[in-house]
Amino acid sequence: MIKLRLFTLFFFCLSMGILGAQEKYFELVAEKSTNSFNEKGYTYFGHIKPLNNHPYAILHFEGISKTELHKGIMDYLKERPGLVIKPKYTNEHLIIYRDFATIGSKEQCFADLVGLVYVYAIPEEDGTIKLDMSTSDLFASVNNAVLRITPDDNVASDADVPFNEYKYVQPADQTYLSSGSTASRILLGSRTKRKKHSLKEAYPDSVFDPEGNVVNATNKVLIETFFNNYAEDLHNYLKARFK
Amino acid sequence: MNSKIFKPILVLAFSILSTSVFGQKSRKNDEALRFAIEERYKKDQAYAQAKRAAFNRSSWIGSKLSELISSWGPPTRVVTDGADGKIAVYEKASYNSGGTYTPGYVVTNGWGQVVAEKKSEDTRWSSSYSETVAVYADKDNIIREVKFDNTYKQN
């Protein structure tokens, strides 16, 4: 048993070491919402964004022209058949591709997490590529749903097994109406009563609690690593190509 | 003598009380957790079901238009896309109405004074729903895109 624990600890340290060695481009954050959804309990919303409040994550390839970068990205996509290019929106200034991939299993993350990632790659004349993945969607299932995707990115589960969009932030307490007890009906004359229920316990896979505090650091690292891998993989491919 | 009997009774009463309070609290927690899990299940189920229609429609992309027509039946109309391809359009509309109109009345006496009055009641309503599915096929009759649009109006 002790050996097993030591092995688990060693494996954890090793994986953290590997994760630590990876270049970081994106981070998962919870920000306070300013829209009217607040009343429905979504005060905070979580999303993936480039580090240091930059609008884009940037890959640098000094001295490489925009045309060369564009060709490099297109060749990269030819070598990654799992990544689906969106020809309708792709042109000489912008390349959009998507992936549909597993982030983690229920055993790791409390729910099966799947990412529908959209990568917007913008090659520039100054030898940089701007990357944006903010329109990506994540899905979560605690019911072992097997998800499928169509060529135009509609997602459904086999036999309609329950799944949903992943909630980065656990839902806040919600008020439900229920029929009151006989005593309350007689005493208060009310037929229904309002009762506040906490729902966050059903969302252990969420990274943030309703107040925006991190409650699942493991999933935060997993999701950030998942997004960073797309930037890292493209960077490594082009770095090898242009060296 | 009295305290010798009293002490064990007090300890017993206290332990029964604390067990009962703890049990009640734990039961409440279990109920709250069950409620939260059921709510998530309901939401996830509704979401999965809501995604089905769009998924089924766009699953036809890559298939032959003739296969879709033999499955869905003939389209409402087929138009050209302005190039080599064509668009098969499926339209569906439904109209619903309900409620009643009860006329009001005014009763006056011989001197023209109102002795009874009731205003008319109108609870009539109507709604219409229309749905359009446009299936885009290329020159080889292969489906390339499926667009969906719907509108709902309530009067």
Short mmCIF file of C-alpha atoms in Angstrom, two decimals:
data_model
loop_
_atom_site.label_atom_id
_atom_site.label_comp_id
_atom_site.label_asym_id
_atom_site.label_seq_id
_atom_site.Cartn_x
_atom_site.Cartn_y
_atom_site.Cartn_z
CA MET A 1 0.00 0.00 0.00
CA ILE A 2 2.83 2.38 0.99
CA LYS A 3 4.69 1.40 -2.19
CA LEU A 4 1.61 2.21 -4.21
CA ARG A 5 1.32 5.62 -2.54
CA LEU A 6 5.00 6.36 -3.14
CA PHE A 7 4.62 5.34 -6.76
CA THR A 8 1.54 7.59 -7.12
CA LEU A 9 3.46 10.48 -5.54
CA PHE A 10 6.44 9.87 -7.84
CA PHE A 11 4.18 9.68 -10.88
CA PHE A 12 2.41 12.91 -9.83
CA CYS A 13 5.74 14.74 -9.36
CA LEU A 14 6.94 13.44 -12.73
CA SER A 15 3.80 14.57 -14.51
CA MET A 16 3.93 17.96 -12.79
CA GLY A 17 7.55 18.23 -13.92
CA ILE A 18 6.51 17.51 -17.49
CA LEU A 19 3.64 19.97 -17.25
CA GLY A 20 5.95 22.55 -15.71
CA ALA A 21 8.36 22.20 -18.62
CA GLN A 22 5.63 23.07 -21.09
CA GLU A 23 5.41 26.59 -22.44
CA LYS A 24 2.29 28.29 -21.13
CA TYR A 25 0.18 30.37 -23.49
CA PHE A 26 -3.29 30.24 -21.98
CA GLU A 27 -4.83 30.34 -18.54
CA LEU A 28 -8.25 29.55 -17.18
CA VAL A 29 -9.83 32.44 -15.29
CA ALA A 30 -13.12 33.29 -13.62
CA GLU A 31 -14.38 36.79 -14.19
CA LYS A 32 -17.30 38.62 -12.71
CA SER A 33 -20.22 38.86 -15.08
CA THR A 34 -21.82 42.22 -15.73
CA ASN A 35 -24.93 41.04 -17.55
CA SER A 36 -28.40 40.23 -16.31
CA PHE A 37 -27.65 36.53 -15.99
CA ASN A 38 -26.41 37.42 -12.52
CA GLU A 39 -29.89 36.93 -11.13
CA LYS A 40 -29.91 33.38 -12.39
CA GLY A 41 -26.90 32.53 -10.35
CA TYR A 42 -24.07 32.95 -12.83
CA THR A 43 -22.25 35.80 -11.17
CA TYR A 44 -18.90 34.51 -12.35
CA PHE A 45 -18.07 32.95 -15.67
CA GLY A 46 -14.97 31.02 -16.54
CA HIS A 47 -13.07 31.11 -19.79
CA ILE A 48 -9.74 30.38 -21.35
CA LYS A 49 -7.66 33.42 -22.27
CA PRO A 50 -4.12 34.26 -23.32
CA LEU A 51 -1.67 35.02 -20.51
CA ASN A 52 -1.13 38.55 -19.19
CA ASN A 53 -4.41 39.94 -20.56
CA HIS A 54 -3.11 39.89 -24.13
CA PRO A 55 -5.82 39.56 -26.77
CA TYR A 56 -3.85 36.76 -28.47
CA ALA A 57 -1.23 34.16 -27.63
CA ILE A 58 1.74 34.89 -29.87
CA LEU A 59 4.20 32.51 -31.52
CA HIS A 60 7.46 34.11 -32.71
CA PHE A 61 9.39 33.11 -35.85
CA GLU A 62 11.82 35.90 -36.52
CA GLY A 63 12.51 36.70 -40.17
CA ILE A 64 9.76 34.46 -41.54
CA SER A 65 7.30 36.08 -43.93
CA LYS A 66 3.53 35.97 -43.63
CA THR A 67 3.26 33.80 -46.76
CA GLU A 68 5.78 31.29 -45.37
CA LEU A 69 3.95 31.17 -42.05
CA HIS A 70 0.64 30.64 -43.83
CA LYS A 71 2.08 27.79 -45.88
CA GLY A 72 3.69 26.34 -42.77
CA ILE A 73 0.35 26.25 -40.94
CA MET A 74 -1.40 24.66 -43.92
CA ASP A 75 1.30 21.98 -44.13
CA TYR A 76 1.02 21.43 -40.38
CA LEU A 77 -2.71 20.79 -40.82
CA LYS A 78 -2.02 18.29 -43.60
CA GLU A 79 0.13 16.35 -41.15
CA ARG A 80 -2.55 16.45 -38.41
CA PRO A 81 -5.58 14.86 -40.11
CA GLY A 82 -7.55 15.01 -36.84
CA LEU A 83 -7.57 18.81 -37.06
CA VAL A 84 -10.37 19.94 -39.36
CA ILE A 85 -9.82 23.11 -41.35
CA LYS A 86 -12.78 25.43 -41.86
CA PRO A 87 -12.41 26.41 -45.53
CA LYS A 88 -15.39 28.75 -45.49
CA TYR A 89 -13.66 31.12 -43.08
CA THR A 90 -10.04 30.47 -43.98
CA ASN A 91 -8.16 32.88 -46.23
CA GLU A 92 -4.68 34.37 -46.66
CA HIS A 93 -5.00 36.37 -43.42
CA LEU A 94 -6.69 33.85 -41.18
CA ILE A 95 -6.73 30.08 -40.77
CA ILE A 96 -9.39 28.43 -38.65
CA TYR A 97 -9.29 24.79 -37.66
CA ARG A 98 -11.00 22.73 -35.04
CA ASP A 99 -10.44 19.61 -33.00
CA PHE A 100 -12.78 17.41 -31.02
CA ALA A 101 -10.83 15.61 -28.34
CA THR A 102 -10.99 14.12 -24.86
CA ILE A 103 -9.54 16.23 -22.05
CA GLY A 104 -9.94 13.75 -19.22
CA SER A 105 -12.04 10.89 -17.89
CA LYS A 106 -14.48 10.72 -15.00
CA GLU A 107 -11.80 8.99 -12.92
CA GLN A 108 -9.45 11.97 -13.37
CA CYS A 109 -11.85 14.90 -13.56
CA PHE A 110 -15.13 13.81 -11.85
CA ALA A 111 -16.74 13.96 -15.32
CA ASP A 112 -15.77 12.94 -18.83
CA LEU A 113 -14.55 16.18 -20.38
CA VAL A 114 -14.41 16.72 -24.13
CA GLY A 115 -13.18 19.82 -25.94
CA LEU A 116 -14.45 21.26 -29.21
CA VAL A 117 -11.51 23.53 -29.84
CA TYR A 118 -11.45 26.26 -32.46
CA VAL A 119 -8.01 27.62 -33.24
CA TYR A 120 -7.86 30.97 -35.04
CA ALA A 121 -4.34 31.41 -36.41
CA ILE A 122 -3.37 34.80 -37.83
CA PRO A 123 0.04 34.93 -39.57
CA GLU A 124 1.64 38.38 -39.61
CA GLU A 125 4.35 40.08 -41.67
CA ASP A 126 6.53 40.59 -38.57
CA GLY A 127 7.11 36.83 -38.22
CA THR A 128 4.49 36.19 -35.57
CA ILE A 129 1.37 34.08 -35.46
CA LYS A 130 -1.48 35.29 -33.30
CA LEU A 131 -3.59 32.52 -31.77
CA ASP A 132 -7.09 32.74 -30.38
CA MET A 133 -9.09 29.82 -28.94
CA SER A 134 -11.74 31.75 -27.04
CA THR A 135 -14.68 30.43 -29.06
CA SER A 136 -14.00 26.84 -28.04
CA ASP A 137 -16.60 24.78 -26.19
CA LEU A 138 -16.10 22.11 -23.57
CA PHE A 139 -18.60 19.38 -22.77
CA ALA A 140 -19.02 17.34 -19.60
CA SER A 141 -20.86 14.13 -18.83
CA VAL A 142 -21.21 12.33 -15.53
CA ASN A 143 -23.29 9.62 -17.21
CA ASN A 144 -20.67 8.06 -19.50
CA ALA A 145 -22.05 9.75 -22.62
CA VAL A 146 -20.24 8.95 -25.86
CA LEU A 147 -20.16 12.17 -27.87
CA ARG A 148 -20.18 12.46 -31.65
CA ILE A 149 -19.68 15.43 -33.93
CA THR A 150 -20.96 16.17 -37.43
CA PRO A 151 -18.88 17.82 -40.19
CA ASP A 152 -20.47 21.18 -39.31
CA ASP A 153 -19.74 20.75 -35.60
CA ASN A 154 -23.07 19.71 -34.12
CA VAL A 155 -22.48 17.55 -31.07
CA ALA A 156 -24.80 14.87 -29.68
CA SER A 157 -24.47 11.79 -27.49
CA ASP A 158 -25.20 8.19 -28.44
CA ALA A 159 -28.77 7.34 -27.35
CA ASP A 160 -29.08 10.91 -26.01
CA VAL A 161 -27.26 10.00 -22.79
CA PRO A 162 -27.21 13.18 -20.65
CA PHE A 163 -24.33 15.60 -21.13
CA ASN A 164 -23.99 19.36 -21.16
CA GLU A 165 -21.70 22.26 -21.81
CA TYR A 166 -18.97 22.20 -19.21
CA LYS A 167 -19.47 24.65 -16.38
CA TYR A 168 -16.18 26.26 -15.47
CA VAL A 169 -17.98 27.81 -12.48
CA GLN A 170 -20.29 25.86 -10.19
CA PRO A 171 -23.86 27.22 -10.24
CA ALA A 172 -24.85 29.42 -7.32
CA ASP A 173 -27.69 28.53 -4.97
CA GLN A 174 -31.05 28.60 -6.71
CA THR A 175 -34.54 29.18 -5.37
CA TYR A 176 -37.22 26.65 -6.22
CA LEU A 177 -40.95 26.77 -5.62
CA SER A 178 -42.46 23.80 -3.85
CA SER A 179 -45.86 23.02 -2.36
CA GLY A 180 -45.95 24.11 1.26
CA SER A 181 -46.85 21.88 4.18
CA THR A 182 -50.44 21.68 5.45
CA ALA A 183 -49.43 23.63 8.56
CA SER A 184 -47.93 26.49 6.54
CA ARG A 185 -50.99 26.59 4.31
CA ILE A 186 -53.27 27.00 7.34
CA LEU A 187 -51.04 29.41 9.23
CA LEU A 188 -49.68 31.50 6.36
CA GLY A 189 -52.37 30.93 3.78
CA SER A 190 -49.67 30.19 1.27
CA ARG A 191 -49.89 27.26 -1.10
CA THR A 192 -46.32 27.36 -2.25
CA LYS A 193 -43.03 28.10 -0.56
CA ARG A 194 -39.66 29.16 -1.83
CA LYS A 195 -36.68 27.04 -0.91
CA LYS A 196 -33.06 27.73 -1.66
CA HIS A 197 -31.03 24.77 -2.90
CA SER A 198 -27.33 24.46 -3.35
CA LEU A 199 -26.38 22.81 -6.65
CA LYS A 200 -22.61 23.14 -6.50
CA GLU A 201 -22.14 19.70 -4.88
CA ALA A 202 -23.31 18.14 -8.15
CA TYR A 203 -20.53 19.92 -10.06
CA PRO A 204 -17.25 18.63 -8.57
CA ASP A 205 -15.75 18.82 -12.08
CA SER A 206 -16.02 22.64 -12.16
CA VAL A 207 -12.81 24.54 -11.61
CA PHE A 208 -14.33 27.49 -9.73
CA ASP A 209 -16.94 27.79 -6.99
CA PRO A 210 -19.80 30.32 -7.44
CA GLU A 211 -17.59 33.04 -5.93
CA GLY A 212 -14.84 32.46 -8.46
CA ASN A 213 -12.42 30.64 -6.13
CA VAL A 214 -10.49 27.66 -7.45
CA VAL A 215 -11.93 24.45 -6.02
CA ASN A 216 -10.55 21.96 -8.53
CA ALA A 217 -6.92 22.79 -9.25
CA THR A 218 -6.33 19.46 -11.00
CA ASN A 219 -8.94 20.19 -13.65
CA LYS A 220 -7.61 23.74 -14.03
CA VAL A 221 -4.16 22.39 -14.88
CA LEU A 222 -5.62 19.71 -17.17
CA ILE A 223 -7.73 22.17 -19.15
CA GLU A 224 -4.95 24.75 -19.44
CA THR A 225 -2.53 22.04 -20.56
CA PHE A 226 -5.10 20.84 -23.09
CA PHE A 227 -5.29 24.29 -24.71
CA ASN A 228 -1.57 25.00 -24.40
CA ASN A 229 -0.82 21.76 -26.27
CA TYR A 230 -2.41 23.15 -29.43
CA ALA A 231 -0.18 26.22 -29.36
CA GLU A 232 2.87 24.20 -28.35
CA ASP A 233 2.39 21.59 -31.07
CA LEU A 234 2.07 24.21 -33.81
CA HIS A 235 5.05 26.12 -32.40
CA ASN A 236 7.26 23.02 -32.31
CA TYR A 237 6.29 22.02 -35.83
CA LEU A 238 7.04 25.44 -37.31
CA LYS A 239 10.21 25.86 -35.24
CA ALA A 240 11.58 22.63 -36.71
CA ARG A 241 10.51 23.70 -40.18
CA PHE A 242 12.09 27.16 -40.09
CA LYS A 243 15.31 26.41 -38.17
CA MET B 1 -27.40 7.55 45.76
CA ASN B 2 -29.54 9.75 43.54
CA SER B 3 -26.57 11.09 41.58
CA LYS B 4 -25.36 7.52 40.92
CA ILE B 5 -28.58 6.75 39.05
CA PHE B 6 -28.92 10.21 37.56
CA LYS B 7 -25.47 10.30 35.90
CA PRO B 8 -25.86 7.27 33.57
CA ILE B 9 -29.37 8.43 32.63
CA LEU B 10 -27.99 11.85 31.75
CA VAL B 11 -25.16 10.35 29.68
CA LEU B 12 -27.60 8.04 27.88
CA ALA B 13 -30.02 10.89 27.16
CA PHE B 14 -27.22 13.10 25.89
CA SER B 15 -25.82 10.40 23.60
CA ILE B 16 -29.30 9.62 22.18
CA LEU B 17 -29.91 13.31 21.57
CA SER B 18 -26.55 13.94 19.91
CA THR B 19 -26.89 10.82 17.71
CA SER B 20 -30.33 11.96 16.65
CA VAL B 21 -29.15 15.52 15.85
CA PHE B 22 -26.13 14.21 13.94
CA GLY B 23 -28.31 11.71 12.07
CA GLN B 24 -30.78 14.42 11.12
CA LYS B 25 -28.03 16.69 9.83
CA SER B 26 -26.45 13.89 7.81
CA ARG B 27 -29.86 12.96 6.37
CA LYS B 28 -30.45 16.59 5.34
CA ASN B 29 -27.04 16.68 3.64
CA ASP B 30 -27.82 13.47 1.78
CA GLU B 31 -31.16 14.89 0.63
CA ALA B 32 -29.51 18.14 -0.53
CA LEU B 33 -26.88 16.21 -2.47
CA ARG B 34 -29.51 13.95 -4.05
CA PHE B 35 -31.53 17.01 -5.08
CA ALA B 36 -28.46 18.66 -6.65
CA ILE B 37 -27.51 15.49 -8.55
CA GLU B 38 -31.10 15.04 -9.82
CA GLU B 39 -31.18 18.67 -10.99
CA ARG B 40 -27.93 18.24 -12.89
CA TYR B 41 -29.23 15.02 -14.44
CA LYS B 42 -32.44 16.77 -15.58
CA LYS B 43 -30.52 19.68 -17.11
CA ASP B 44 -28.01 17.39 -18.83
CA GLN B 45 -30.80 15.19 -20.17
CA ALA B 46 -32.71 18.17 -21.57
CA TYR B 47 -29.53 19.48 -23.21
CA ALA B 48 -28.71 16.10 -24.79
CA GLN B 49 -32.24 15.80 -26.19
CA ALA B 50 -32.20 19.38 -27.47
CA LYS B 51 -29.02 18.72 -29.45
CA ARG B 52 -30.44 15.69 -31.27
CA ALA B 53 -32.45 17.43 -34.02
CA ALA B 54 -29.57 19.62 -35.23
CA PHE B 55 -27.18 16.66 -35.09
CA ASN B 56 -29.48 14.46 -37.16
CA ARG B 57 -30.00 17.18 -39.75
CA SER B 58 -26.32 17.88 -40.25
CA SER B 59 -25.41 14.17 -40.22
CA TRP B 60 -26.59 14.19 -43.84
CA ILE B 61 -23.59 16.27 -44.90
CA GLY B 62 -21.52 14.17 -47.29
CA SER B 63 -24.48 11.98 -48.31
CA LYS B 64 -26.32 12.09 -51.62
CA LEU B 65 -29.29 14.42 -51.90
CA SER B 66 -31.35 11.58 -53.39
CA GLU B 67 -30.81 9.53 -50.20
CA LEU B 68 -32.12 12.38 -48.08
CA ILE B 69 -35.14 12.84 -50.33
CA SER B 70 -35.99 9.16 -50.14
CA SER B 71 -35.82 9.43 -46.34
CA TRP B 72 -37.53 12.80 -45.77
CA GLY B 73 -39.85 12.76 -48.77
CA PRO B 74 -40.02 15.34 -51.56
CA PRO B 75 -38.94 18.88 -50.62
CA THR B 76 -41.33 21.84 -50.75
CA ARG B 77 -39.23 23.30 -53.57
CA VAL B 78 -35.83 23.00 -55.21
CA VAL B 79 -33.96 26.11 -56.30
CA THR B 80 -30.57 26.75 -57.85
CA ASP B 81 -27.73 28.07 -55.71
CA GLY B 82 -26.67 30.41 -58.48
CA ALA B 83 -23.81 28.14 -59.54
CA ASP B 84 -23.74 24.42 -60.32
CA GLY B 85 -25.44 23.29 -57.15
CA LYS B 86 -29.00 23.28 -55.87
CA ILE B 87 -30.92 23.87 -52.69
CA ALA B 88 -33.72 21.58 -51.57
CA VAL B 89 -36.01 23.52 -49.26
CA TYR B 90 -38.29 21.84 -46.72
CA GLU B 91 -40.90 24.11 -45.18
CA LYS B 92 -43.28 23.34 -42.37
CA ALA B 93 -45.82 25.66 -40.80
CA SER B 94 -48.38 25.22 -38.07
CA TYR B 95 -51.07 27.50 -36.71
CA ASN B 96 -52.73 27.23 -33.31
CA SER B 97 -55.51 29.16 -31.68
CA GLY B 98 -57.68 28.97 -28.61
CA GLY B 99 -59.67 30.92 -26.03
CA THR B 100 -63.19 32.33 -26.28
CA TYR B 101 -65.03 35.60 -26.70
CA THR B 102 -67.96 36.29 -24.38
CA PRO B 103 -69.88 39.47 -25.27
CA GLY B 104 -70.71 41.88 -22.50
CA TYR B 105 -74.12 43.38 -21.76
CA VAL B 106 -75.77 46.42 -20.23
CA VAL B 107 -79.30 46.27 -18.71
CA THR B 108 -81.17 49.54 -18.25
CA ASN B 109 -84.54 50.28 -16.69
CA GLY B 110 -87.34 52.31 -18.19
CA TRP B 111 -85.63 55.61 -17.24
CA GLY B 112 -82.37 54.69 -18.97
CA GLN B 113 -80.54 53.93 -15.75
CA VAL B 114 -78.01 51.05 -15.85
CA VAL B 115 -79.13 48.31 -13.49
CA ALA B 116 -76.73 45.57 -14.54
CA GLU B 117 -73.55 45.54 -16.56
CA LYS B 118 -70.92 43.04 -17.58
CA LYS B 119 -67.87 43.74 -19.71
CA SER B 120 -67.00 41.48 -22.59
CA GLU B 121 -64.31 38.87 -22.02
CA ASP B 122 -61.82 38.06 -24.74
CA THR B 123 -59.31 35.29 -24.08
CA ARG B 124 -58.72 34.43 -27.73
CA TRP B 125 -55.14 33.81 -28.83
CA SER B 126 -53.34 32.50 -31.85
CA SER B 127 -49.78 31.50 -32.63
CA SER B 128 -47.91 30.43 -35.69
CA TYR B 129 -44.71 28.44 -36.08
CA SER B 130 -42.72 28.00 -39.25
CA GLU B 131 -39.61 25.99 -39.92
CA THR B 132 -37.32 25.97 -42.94
CA VAL B 133 -34.55 23.49 -43.64
CA ALA B 134 -32.38 24.34 -46.64
CA VAL B 135 -30.21 21.50 -47.91
CA TYR B 136 -27.33 22.64 -50.12
CA ALA B 137 -26.00 20.10 -52.61
CA ASP B 138 -23.08 20.50 -55.04
CA LYS B 139 -23.02 19.65 -58.74
CA ASP B 140 -22.53 15.96 -57.90
CA ASN B 141 -25.63 16.03 -55.68
CA ILE B 142 -23.54 15.62 -52.53
CA ILE B 143 -24.92 17.52 -49.53
CA ARG B 144 -22.47 20.20 -48.40
CA GLU B 145 -24.50 22.21 -45.91
CA VAL B 146 -27.79 22.08 -44.04
CA LYS B 147 -29.26 25.33 -42.75
CA PHE B 148 -32.13 25.57 -40.30
CA ASP B 149 -34.34 28.52 -39.51
CA ASN B 150 -37.53 28.83 -37.48
CA THR B 151 -39.88 31.56 -36.32
CA TYR B 152 -42.59 31.65 -33.72
CA LYS B 153 -45.22 34.36 -33.48
CA GLN B 154 -47.89 34.80 -30.87
CA ASN B 155 -50.80 37.19 -31.41
#
